[in-house]
Coordinates of C-alpha atoms in Angstrom, one line a residue:
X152 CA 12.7 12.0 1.8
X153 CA 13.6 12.4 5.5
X154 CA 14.3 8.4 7.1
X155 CA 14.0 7.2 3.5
X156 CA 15.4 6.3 0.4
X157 CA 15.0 4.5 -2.6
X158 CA 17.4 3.1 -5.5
X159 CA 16.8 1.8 -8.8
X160 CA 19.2 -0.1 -10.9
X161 CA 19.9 1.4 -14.4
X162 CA 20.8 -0.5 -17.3
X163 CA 20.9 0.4 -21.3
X164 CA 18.8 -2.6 -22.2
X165 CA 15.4 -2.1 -19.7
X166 CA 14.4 0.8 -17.8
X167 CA 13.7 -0.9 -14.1
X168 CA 15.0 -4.3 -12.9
X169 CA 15.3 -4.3 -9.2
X170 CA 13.9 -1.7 -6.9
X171 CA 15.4 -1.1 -3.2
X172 CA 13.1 0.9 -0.8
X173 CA 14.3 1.7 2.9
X174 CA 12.7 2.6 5.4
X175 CA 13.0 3.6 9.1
X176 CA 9.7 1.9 11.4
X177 CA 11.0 1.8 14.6
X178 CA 13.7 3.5 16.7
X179 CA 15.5 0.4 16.2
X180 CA 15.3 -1.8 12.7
X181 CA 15.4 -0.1 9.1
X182 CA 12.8 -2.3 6.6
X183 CA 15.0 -2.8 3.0
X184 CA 12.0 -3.8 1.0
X185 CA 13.1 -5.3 -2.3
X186 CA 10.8 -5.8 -5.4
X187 CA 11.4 -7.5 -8.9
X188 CA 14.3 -9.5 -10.0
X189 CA 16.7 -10.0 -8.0
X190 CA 18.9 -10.7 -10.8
X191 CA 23.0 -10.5 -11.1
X192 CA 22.6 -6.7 -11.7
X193 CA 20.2 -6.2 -8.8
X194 CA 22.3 -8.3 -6.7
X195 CA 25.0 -5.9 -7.2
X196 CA 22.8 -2.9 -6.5
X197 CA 22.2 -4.9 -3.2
X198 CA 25.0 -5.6 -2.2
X199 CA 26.3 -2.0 -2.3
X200 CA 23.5 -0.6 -0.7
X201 CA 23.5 -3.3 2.0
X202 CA 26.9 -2.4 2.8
X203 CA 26.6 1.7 2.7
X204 CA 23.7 0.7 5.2
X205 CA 25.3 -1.7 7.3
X206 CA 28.1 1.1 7.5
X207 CA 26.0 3.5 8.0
X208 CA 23.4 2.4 10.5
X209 CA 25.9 1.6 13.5
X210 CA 25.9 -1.6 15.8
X211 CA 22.3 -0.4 17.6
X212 CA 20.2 -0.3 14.4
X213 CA 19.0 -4.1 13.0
X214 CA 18.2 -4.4 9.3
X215 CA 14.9 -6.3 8.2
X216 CA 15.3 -7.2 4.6
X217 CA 11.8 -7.6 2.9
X218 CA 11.6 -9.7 0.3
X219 CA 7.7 -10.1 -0.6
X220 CA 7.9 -8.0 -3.4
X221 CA 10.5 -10.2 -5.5
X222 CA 8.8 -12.4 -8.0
X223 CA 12.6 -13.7 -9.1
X224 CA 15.8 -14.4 -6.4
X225 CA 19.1 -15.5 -8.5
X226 CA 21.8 -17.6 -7.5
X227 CA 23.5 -14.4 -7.4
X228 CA 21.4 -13.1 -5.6
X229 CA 21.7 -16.0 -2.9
X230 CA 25.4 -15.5 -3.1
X231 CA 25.7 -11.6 -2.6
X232 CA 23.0 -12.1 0.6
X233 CA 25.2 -14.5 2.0
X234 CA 29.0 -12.9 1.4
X235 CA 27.3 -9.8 2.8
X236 CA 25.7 -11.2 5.8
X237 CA 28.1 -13.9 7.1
X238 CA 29.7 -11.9 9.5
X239 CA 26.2 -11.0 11.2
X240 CA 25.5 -14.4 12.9
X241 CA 26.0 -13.2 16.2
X242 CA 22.8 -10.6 15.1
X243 CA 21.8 -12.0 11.8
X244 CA 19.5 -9.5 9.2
X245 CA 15.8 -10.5 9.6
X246 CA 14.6 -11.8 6.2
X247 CA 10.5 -11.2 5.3
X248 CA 10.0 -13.9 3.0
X249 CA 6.3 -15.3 1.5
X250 CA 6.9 -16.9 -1.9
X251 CA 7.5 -20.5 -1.3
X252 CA 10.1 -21.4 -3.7
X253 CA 12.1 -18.3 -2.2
X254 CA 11.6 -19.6 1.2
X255 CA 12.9 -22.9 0.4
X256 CA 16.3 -21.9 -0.9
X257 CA 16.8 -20.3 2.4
X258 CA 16.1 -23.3 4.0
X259 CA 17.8 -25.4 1.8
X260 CA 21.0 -24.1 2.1
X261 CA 20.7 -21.7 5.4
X262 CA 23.0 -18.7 5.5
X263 CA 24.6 -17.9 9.5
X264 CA 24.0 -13.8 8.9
X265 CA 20.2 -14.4 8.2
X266 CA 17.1 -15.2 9.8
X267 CA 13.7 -15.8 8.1
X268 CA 10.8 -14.0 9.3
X269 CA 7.2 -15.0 8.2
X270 CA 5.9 -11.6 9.1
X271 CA 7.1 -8.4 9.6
X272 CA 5.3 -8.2 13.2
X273 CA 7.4 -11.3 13.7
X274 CA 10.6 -9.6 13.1
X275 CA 10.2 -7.0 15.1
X276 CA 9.5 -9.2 18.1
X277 CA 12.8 -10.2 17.2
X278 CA 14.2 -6.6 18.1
X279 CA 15.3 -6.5 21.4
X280 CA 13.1 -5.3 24.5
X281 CA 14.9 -1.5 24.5
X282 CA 14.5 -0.4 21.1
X283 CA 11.5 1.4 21.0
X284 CA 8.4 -0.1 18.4
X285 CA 6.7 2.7 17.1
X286 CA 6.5 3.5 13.7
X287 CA 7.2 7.0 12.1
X288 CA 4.6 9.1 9.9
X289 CA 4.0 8.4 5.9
X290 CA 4.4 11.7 5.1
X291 CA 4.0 10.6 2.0
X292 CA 2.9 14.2 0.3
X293 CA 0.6 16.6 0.0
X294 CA -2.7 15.6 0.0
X295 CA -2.5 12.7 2.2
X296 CA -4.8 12.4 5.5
X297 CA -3.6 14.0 8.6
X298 CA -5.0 11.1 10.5
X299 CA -3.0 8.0 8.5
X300 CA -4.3 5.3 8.6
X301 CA -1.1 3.0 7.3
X302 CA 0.3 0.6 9.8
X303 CA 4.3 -0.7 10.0
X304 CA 4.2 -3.6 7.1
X305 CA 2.3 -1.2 4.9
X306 CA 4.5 1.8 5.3
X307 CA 6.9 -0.2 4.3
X308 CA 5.3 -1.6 1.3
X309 CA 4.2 1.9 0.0
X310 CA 7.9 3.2 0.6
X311 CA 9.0 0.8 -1.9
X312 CA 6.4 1.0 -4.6
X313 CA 7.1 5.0 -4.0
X314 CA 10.8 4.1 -4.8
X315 CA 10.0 2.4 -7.9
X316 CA 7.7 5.3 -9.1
X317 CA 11.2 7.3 -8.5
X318 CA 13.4 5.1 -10.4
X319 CA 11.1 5.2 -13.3
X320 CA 10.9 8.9 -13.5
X321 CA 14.4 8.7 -12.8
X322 CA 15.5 6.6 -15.9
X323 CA 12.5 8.0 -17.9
X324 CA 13.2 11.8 -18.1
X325 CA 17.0 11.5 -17.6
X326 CA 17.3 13.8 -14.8
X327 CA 20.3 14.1 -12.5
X328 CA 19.2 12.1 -9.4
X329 CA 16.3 10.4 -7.7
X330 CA 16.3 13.6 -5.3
X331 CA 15.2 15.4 -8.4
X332 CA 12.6 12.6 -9.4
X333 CA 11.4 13.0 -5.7
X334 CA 10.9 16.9 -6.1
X335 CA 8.9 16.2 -9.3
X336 CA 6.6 13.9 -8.1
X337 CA 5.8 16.0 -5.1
X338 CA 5.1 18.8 -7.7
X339 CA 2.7 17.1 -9.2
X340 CA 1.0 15.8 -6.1
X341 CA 1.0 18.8 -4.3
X342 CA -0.5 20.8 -7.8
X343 CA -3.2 18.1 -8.7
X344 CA -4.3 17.3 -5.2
X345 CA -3.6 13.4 -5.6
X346 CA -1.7 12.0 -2.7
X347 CA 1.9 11.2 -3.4
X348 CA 1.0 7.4 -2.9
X349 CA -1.6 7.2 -5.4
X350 CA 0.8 9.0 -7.7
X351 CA 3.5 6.8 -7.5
X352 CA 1.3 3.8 -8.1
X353 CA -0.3 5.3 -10.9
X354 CA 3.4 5.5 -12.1
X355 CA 3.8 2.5 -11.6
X356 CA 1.3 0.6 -13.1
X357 CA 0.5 2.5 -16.4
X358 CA 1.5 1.7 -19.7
X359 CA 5.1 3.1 -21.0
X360 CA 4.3 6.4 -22.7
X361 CA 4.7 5.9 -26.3
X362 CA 8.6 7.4 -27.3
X363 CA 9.0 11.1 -28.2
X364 CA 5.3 11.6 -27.3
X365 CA 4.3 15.4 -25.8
X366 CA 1.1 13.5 -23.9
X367 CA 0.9 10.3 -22.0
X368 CA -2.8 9.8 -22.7
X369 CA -3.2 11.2 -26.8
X370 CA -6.7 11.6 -27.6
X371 CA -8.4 11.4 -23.8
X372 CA -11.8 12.5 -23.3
X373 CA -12.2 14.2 -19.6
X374 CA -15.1 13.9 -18.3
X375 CA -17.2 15.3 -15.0
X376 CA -17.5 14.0 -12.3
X377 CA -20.5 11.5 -12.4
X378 CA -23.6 12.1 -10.5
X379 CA -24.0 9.7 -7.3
X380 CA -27.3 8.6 -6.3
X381 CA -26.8 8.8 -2.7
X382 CA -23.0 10.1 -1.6
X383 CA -23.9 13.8 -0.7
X384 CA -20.9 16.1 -2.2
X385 CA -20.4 18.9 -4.7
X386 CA -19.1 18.8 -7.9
X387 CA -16.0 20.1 -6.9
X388 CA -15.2 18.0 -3.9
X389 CA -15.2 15.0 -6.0
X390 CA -11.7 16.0 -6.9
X391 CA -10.6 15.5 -3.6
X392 CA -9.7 12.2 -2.4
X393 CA -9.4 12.8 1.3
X394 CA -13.1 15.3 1.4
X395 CA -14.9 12.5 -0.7
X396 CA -13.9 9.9 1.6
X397 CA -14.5 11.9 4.6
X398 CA -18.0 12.5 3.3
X399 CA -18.4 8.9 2.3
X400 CA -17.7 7.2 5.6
X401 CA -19.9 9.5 7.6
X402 CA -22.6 8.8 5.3
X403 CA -22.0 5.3 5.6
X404 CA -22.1 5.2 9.3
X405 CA -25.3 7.0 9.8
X406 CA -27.3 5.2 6.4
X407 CA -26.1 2.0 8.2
X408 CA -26.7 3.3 12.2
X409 CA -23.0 1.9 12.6
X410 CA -20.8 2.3 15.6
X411 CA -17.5 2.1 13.3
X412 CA -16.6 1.6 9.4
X413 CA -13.6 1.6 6.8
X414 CA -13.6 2.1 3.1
X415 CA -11.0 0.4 1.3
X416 CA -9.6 0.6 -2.6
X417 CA -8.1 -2.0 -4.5
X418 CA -4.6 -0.6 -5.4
X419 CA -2.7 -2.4 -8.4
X420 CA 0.7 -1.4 -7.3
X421 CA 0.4 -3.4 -3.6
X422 CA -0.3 -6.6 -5.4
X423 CA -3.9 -5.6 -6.4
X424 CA -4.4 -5.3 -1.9
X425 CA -7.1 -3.6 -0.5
X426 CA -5.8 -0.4 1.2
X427 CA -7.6 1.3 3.9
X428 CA -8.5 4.6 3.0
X429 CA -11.1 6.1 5.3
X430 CA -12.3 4.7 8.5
X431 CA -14.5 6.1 11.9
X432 CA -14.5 5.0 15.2
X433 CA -11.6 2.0 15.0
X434 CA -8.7 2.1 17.0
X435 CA -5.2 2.2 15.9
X436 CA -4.7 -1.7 16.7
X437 CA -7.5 -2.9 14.5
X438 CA -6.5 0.0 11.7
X439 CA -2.9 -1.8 11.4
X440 CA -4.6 -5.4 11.1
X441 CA -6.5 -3.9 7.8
X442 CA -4.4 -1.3 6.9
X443 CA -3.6 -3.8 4.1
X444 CA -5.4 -6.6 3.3
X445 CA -5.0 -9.2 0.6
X446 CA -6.9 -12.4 1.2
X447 CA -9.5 -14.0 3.3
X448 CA -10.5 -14.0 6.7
X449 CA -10.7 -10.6 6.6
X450 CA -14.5 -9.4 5.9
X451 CA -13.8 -7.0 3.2
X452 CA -11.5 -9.5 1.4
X453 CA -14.2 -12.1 1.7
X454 CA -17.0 -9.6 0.3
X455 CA -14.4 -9.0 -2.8
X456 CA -13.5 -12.6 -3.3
X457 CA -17.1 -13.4 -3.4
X458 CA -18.4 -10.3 -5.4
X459 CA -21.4 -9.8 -3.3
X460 CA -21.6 -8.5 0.7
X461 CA -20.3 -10.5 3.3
X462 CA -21.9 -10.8 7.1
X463 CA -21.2 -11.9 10.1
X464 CA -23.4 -12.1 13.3
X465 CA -20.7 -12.6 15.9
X466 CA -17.1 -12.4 14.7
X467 CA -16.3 -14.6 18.4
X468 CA -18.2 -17.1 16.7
X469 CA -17.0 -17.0 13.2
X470 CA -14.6 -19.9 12.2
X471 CA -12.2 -18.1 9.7
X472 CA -11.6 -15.2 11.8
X473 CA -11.3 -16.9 15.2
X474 CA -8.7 -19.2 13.6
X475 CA -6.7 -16.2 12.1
X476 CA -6.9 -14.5 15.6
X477 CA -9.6 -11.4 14.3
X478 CA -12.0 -12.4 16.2
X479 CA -10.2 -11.4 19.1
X480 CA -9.2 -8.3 17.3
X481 CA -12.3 -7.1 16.1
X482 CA -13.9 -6.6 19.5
X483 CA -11.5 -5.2 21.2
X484 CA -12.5 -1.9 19.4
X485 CA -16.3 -2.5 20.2
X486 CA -17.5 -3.9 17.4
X487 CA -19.5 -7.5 17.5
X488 CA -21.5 -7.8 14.0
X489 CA -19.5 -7.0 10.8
X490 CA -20.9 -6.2 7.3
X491 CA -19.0 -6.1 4.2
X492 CA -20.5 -5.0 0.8
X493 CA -17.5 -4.7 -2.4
X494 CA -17.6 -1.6 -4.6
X495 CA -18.4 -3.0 -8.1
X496 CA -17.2 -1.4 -11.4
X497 CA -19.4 -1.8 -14.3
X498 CA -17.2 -4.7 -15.7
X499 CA -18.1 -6.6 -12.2
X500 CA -14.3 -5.9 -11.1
X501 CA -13.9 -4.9 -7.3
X502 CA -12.8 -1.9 -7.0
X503 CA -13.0 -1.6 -3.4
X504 CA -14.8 -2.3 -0.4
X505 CA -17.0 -0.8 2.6
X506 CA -17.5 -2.4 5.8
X507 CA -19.6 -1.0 9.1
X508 CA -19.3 -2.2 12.7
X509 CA -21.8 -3.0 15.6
X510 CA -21.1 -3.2 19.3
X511 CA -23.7 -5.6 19.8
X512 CA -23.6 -9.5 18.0
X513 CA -26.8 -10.4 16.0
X514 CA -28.3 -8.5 12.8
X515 CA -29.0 -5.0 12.9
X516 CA -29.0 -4.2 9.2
X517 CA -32.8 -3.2 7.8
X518 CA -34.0 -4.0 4.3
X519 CA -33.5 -0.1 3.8
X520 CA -30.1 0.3 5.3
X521 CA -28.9 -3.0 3.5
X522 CA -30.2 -0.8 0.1
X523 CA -28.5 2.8 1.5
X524 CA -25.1 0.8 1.5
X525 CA -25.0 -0.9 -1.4
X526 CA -25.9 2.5 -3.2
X527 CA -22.9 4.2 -1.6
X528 CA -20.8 1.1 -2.7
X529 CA -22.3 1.7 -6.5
X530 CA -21.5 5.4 -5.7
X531 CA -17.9 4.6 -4.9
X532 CA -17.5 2.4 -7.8
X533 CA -18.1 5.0 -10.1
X534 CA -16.2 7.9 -8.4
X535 CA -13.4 5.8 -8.4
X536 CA -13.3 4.7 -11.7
X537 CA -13.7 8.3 -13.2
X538 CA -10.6 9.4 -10.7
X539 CA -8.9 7.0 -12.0
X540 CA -9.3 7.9 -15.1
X541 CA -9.3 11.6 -15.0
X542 CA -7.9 13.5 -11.8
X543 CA -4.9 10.5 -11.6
X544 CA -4.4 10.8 -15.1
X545 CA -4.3 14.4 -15.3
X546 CA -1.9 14.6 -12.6
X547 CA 0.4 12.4 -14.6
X548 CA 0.1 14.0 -18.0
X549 CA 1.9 16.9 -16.0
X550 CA 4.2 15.1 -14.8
X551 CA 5.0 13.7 -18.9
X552 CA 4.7 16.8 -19.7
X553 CA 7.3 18.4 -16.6
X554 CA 9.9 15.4 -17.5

C-alpha cells in the first residue's frame, strides 16, 4: 500500500475496536481517518501512531485527523489528542469532526494543537497557498475503473474502511502482519474480479464466520445471473462490475436522450452512502461533489429518501440545491434539468440510484423514456442484489477459505 497505511488495535477480548486509516491527498496534508471507539486502548493505538507520524512526516507535511467515523470519543481519548498535540499550536492538526456531542467536547474544553474543521474541503483551505491540492489515485486493486471516479473526502473514507477490512483479516486468520492481510485481499480481488473496495466492505459488514467453520456461507445456493428486461449484456459480463456499469450508463444516456448521467450504489460500509460508480459526460468538479453522497439536496439522495424518482426543471431555481450551493455546481458541467429514479430491491430497500442530465432547463423526459429508465433502475436492482449475493460472496468464501 504505497502513501497508505492502516492499523488495527488487537486485544484478547474483541477482535476490532479502533481502526486508524492514513492517507496521503495532497502534496501537503496526510488524512488519519479514525473509525469506532476511541476508547483507552484506541487512544493508545493513537497516540503512537500519531507520534511515529508526526516524526515521520517532517515540518512541511500538516496532519488532518478525521474523526467522522467514531461513533464513541473517551476522555482518554480527549487526553491522548491533547498531550500529543499541545506543542502544535503554532500549526495545530486539523480535526474533521460531524457528530455533535463530539464536536462539543472540543469546544468545551478547546485544545491549543487542534483546530476543528467542518469539512474536509475546509481543511485543506487551511493548507497553505504552496502545497500543491491534488489528490493521488485509489489504486485500490484490481478491477477498479481506470477512470476513478472518487474525490479527496471519499478516498479518504474508503482508505479507512479498507484498513478495517485489514485489521479484521488480520486478527481473524492470525497472520504475521497487515502487509500479509493486504496481499490476501488483493488475491482475492484480483482472482474474483471484485474491486478491492467492494471487498473490503463486504469484509466489513458481514456476519462473523461461524468458529472452526471451512465455509463462510454453509449451505448457499448460487445462482445465475438474472435476466434484465432492458440492460443489454451477456451472461458472462454480468460478473463484471466495471463492463456492467459501463454498459448500464450508456444505455441510460441514450433510453433517456441525456447529455450526462451517474449510477450510484448504496454501500453499507460508508455509512449506508451512495457511492458513485459509473458516470458520462460530468466533469471532475461535479464528480467530487457526488462522489459520495449521504443526504439531501443532492437529487439522487432525494429520489432514495423518497423511494420514488426525483425531478427538477431548473436546478438555478430549485431551493434545496441553490441553498446548498449545487445549483451553481450542477451547470457548470452543462447540465440544467436533473432526473433521479432509486434502484429498488424487492423488499422496497434502495439499493442505489441513476440520475441523467440536460443542458437545457424545462422537461425533456417522454412517457416512454420515463418507462426505459425506470426499467434499467429495476434492472440494476436485481443485478445488484444477485452480486451481492453471489460474485461478492464467492470472492469471500476464498478468502475464508485462503485464511
Amino acid at each position: 500500500m504505497s502513501q497508505e497505511h492502516a492499523v488495527a488495535s488487537r486485544t484478547g477480548r474483541r477482535e476490532l475496536n479502533t481502526t486508524l486509516g492514513v492517507r496521503r491527498v495532497t502534496h501537503g496534508a496526510d488524512v488519519m481517518c479514525l473509525s469506532g471507539i476511541l476508547d483507552t486502548e484506541g487512544a493508545d493505538l493513537l497516540g503512537h501512531e500519531l507520534t511515529a507520524h508526526l516524526r515521520t512526516a517532517g515540518p512541511h507535511r500538516r496532519v488532518i485527523l478525521d474523526l467522522t467515523g467514531l461513533r464513541l470519543v473517551s476522555a482518554a481519548g480527549i487526553h491522548v489528542l491533547d498531550s500529543h498535540t499541545r506543542h502544535l499550536s503554532d500549526t495545530p492538526i486539523l480535526v474533521i469532526v460531524s457528530t455533535p456531542h463530539v464536536r462539543e467536547i472540543f469546544t468545551l474544553s478547546p485544545a491549543p494543537g487542534l483546530r476543528v474543521c467542518p469539512t474536509l474541503d475546509a481543511a485543506l483551505a487551511e493548507l497553505p497557498p504552496a502545497a500543491p491540492r491534488h489528490p493521488v489515485d485509489m489504486a485500490d486493486g484490481p478491477g477498479d475503473r481506470a477512470d476513478d471516479v472518487i474525490g479527496p473526502r471519499a478516498k479518504a473514507r474508503i482508505s479507512a474502511v479498507i484498513g478495517m477490512a485489514q485489521g479484521i483479516v488480520f486478527e481473524r486468520y492470525g497472520l504475521t502482519g497487515l502487509r500479509a492481510a493486504c496481499d490476501l485481499l488483493r488475491e482475492t480481488s484480483r482472482l474474483h474480479n471484485v474491486p478491492l473496495r467492494i471487498l473490503a466492505s463486504a469484509v466489513v459488514t458481514a456476519p462473523r464466520p461461524a468458529a472452526g467453520s471451512p465455509e463462510w456461507f454453509p449451505g448457499r445456493l448460487r445462482t445465475p445471473p438474472p435476466s434484465p428486461e432492458l440492460l443489454d449484456i451477456p451472461e458472462q459480463g454480468a460478473y463484471d462490475l466495471r463492463k456492467l456499469l459501463r454498459t448500464l450508463v450508456l444505455q441510460v444516456v441514450t433510453a433517456a436522450d441525456a447529455d450526462g448521467a451517474e449510477v450510484h450504489l448504496v454501500d453499507h460500509a460508508l455509512g449506508n452512502s451512495l457511492v458513485l460508480e459509473a458516470h458520462s459526460g460530468l466533469d471532475a468538479a461535479y464528480r467530487d461533489r457526488v462522489a459520495q453522497v449521504s443526504d439531501p439536496p443532492a437529487v439522487c439522495a432525494r429520489a432514495r429518501l423518497l423511494g420514488r424518482p426525483v425531478s427538477v426543471t431548473d436546478v438555478t431555481t430549485d431551493p434545496c440545491l441553490v441553498a446548498a450551493g449545487e445549483g451553481r455546481g450542477v451547470p457548470a458541467v452543462g447540465g440544467r434539468a436533473l432526473y433521479a429514479v432509486p434502484a429498488l430491491a424487492e423488499d422496497g430497500t434502495c439499493v442505489g440510484a441513476i440520475t441523467v442530465h440536460h443542458a437545457r432547463p424545462g422537461s425533456w423526459l417522454t412517457h416512454g423514456r420515463l418507462t426505459a429508465l425506470r426499467t434499467l433502475a429495476d434492472d440494476l436492482a436485481r443485478w445488484n442484489s444477485w452480486y451481492r449475493r453471489t460474485v461478492v460472496l464467492d470472492a469471500l468464501e476464498h478468502l475464508h477459505t485462503q485464511g
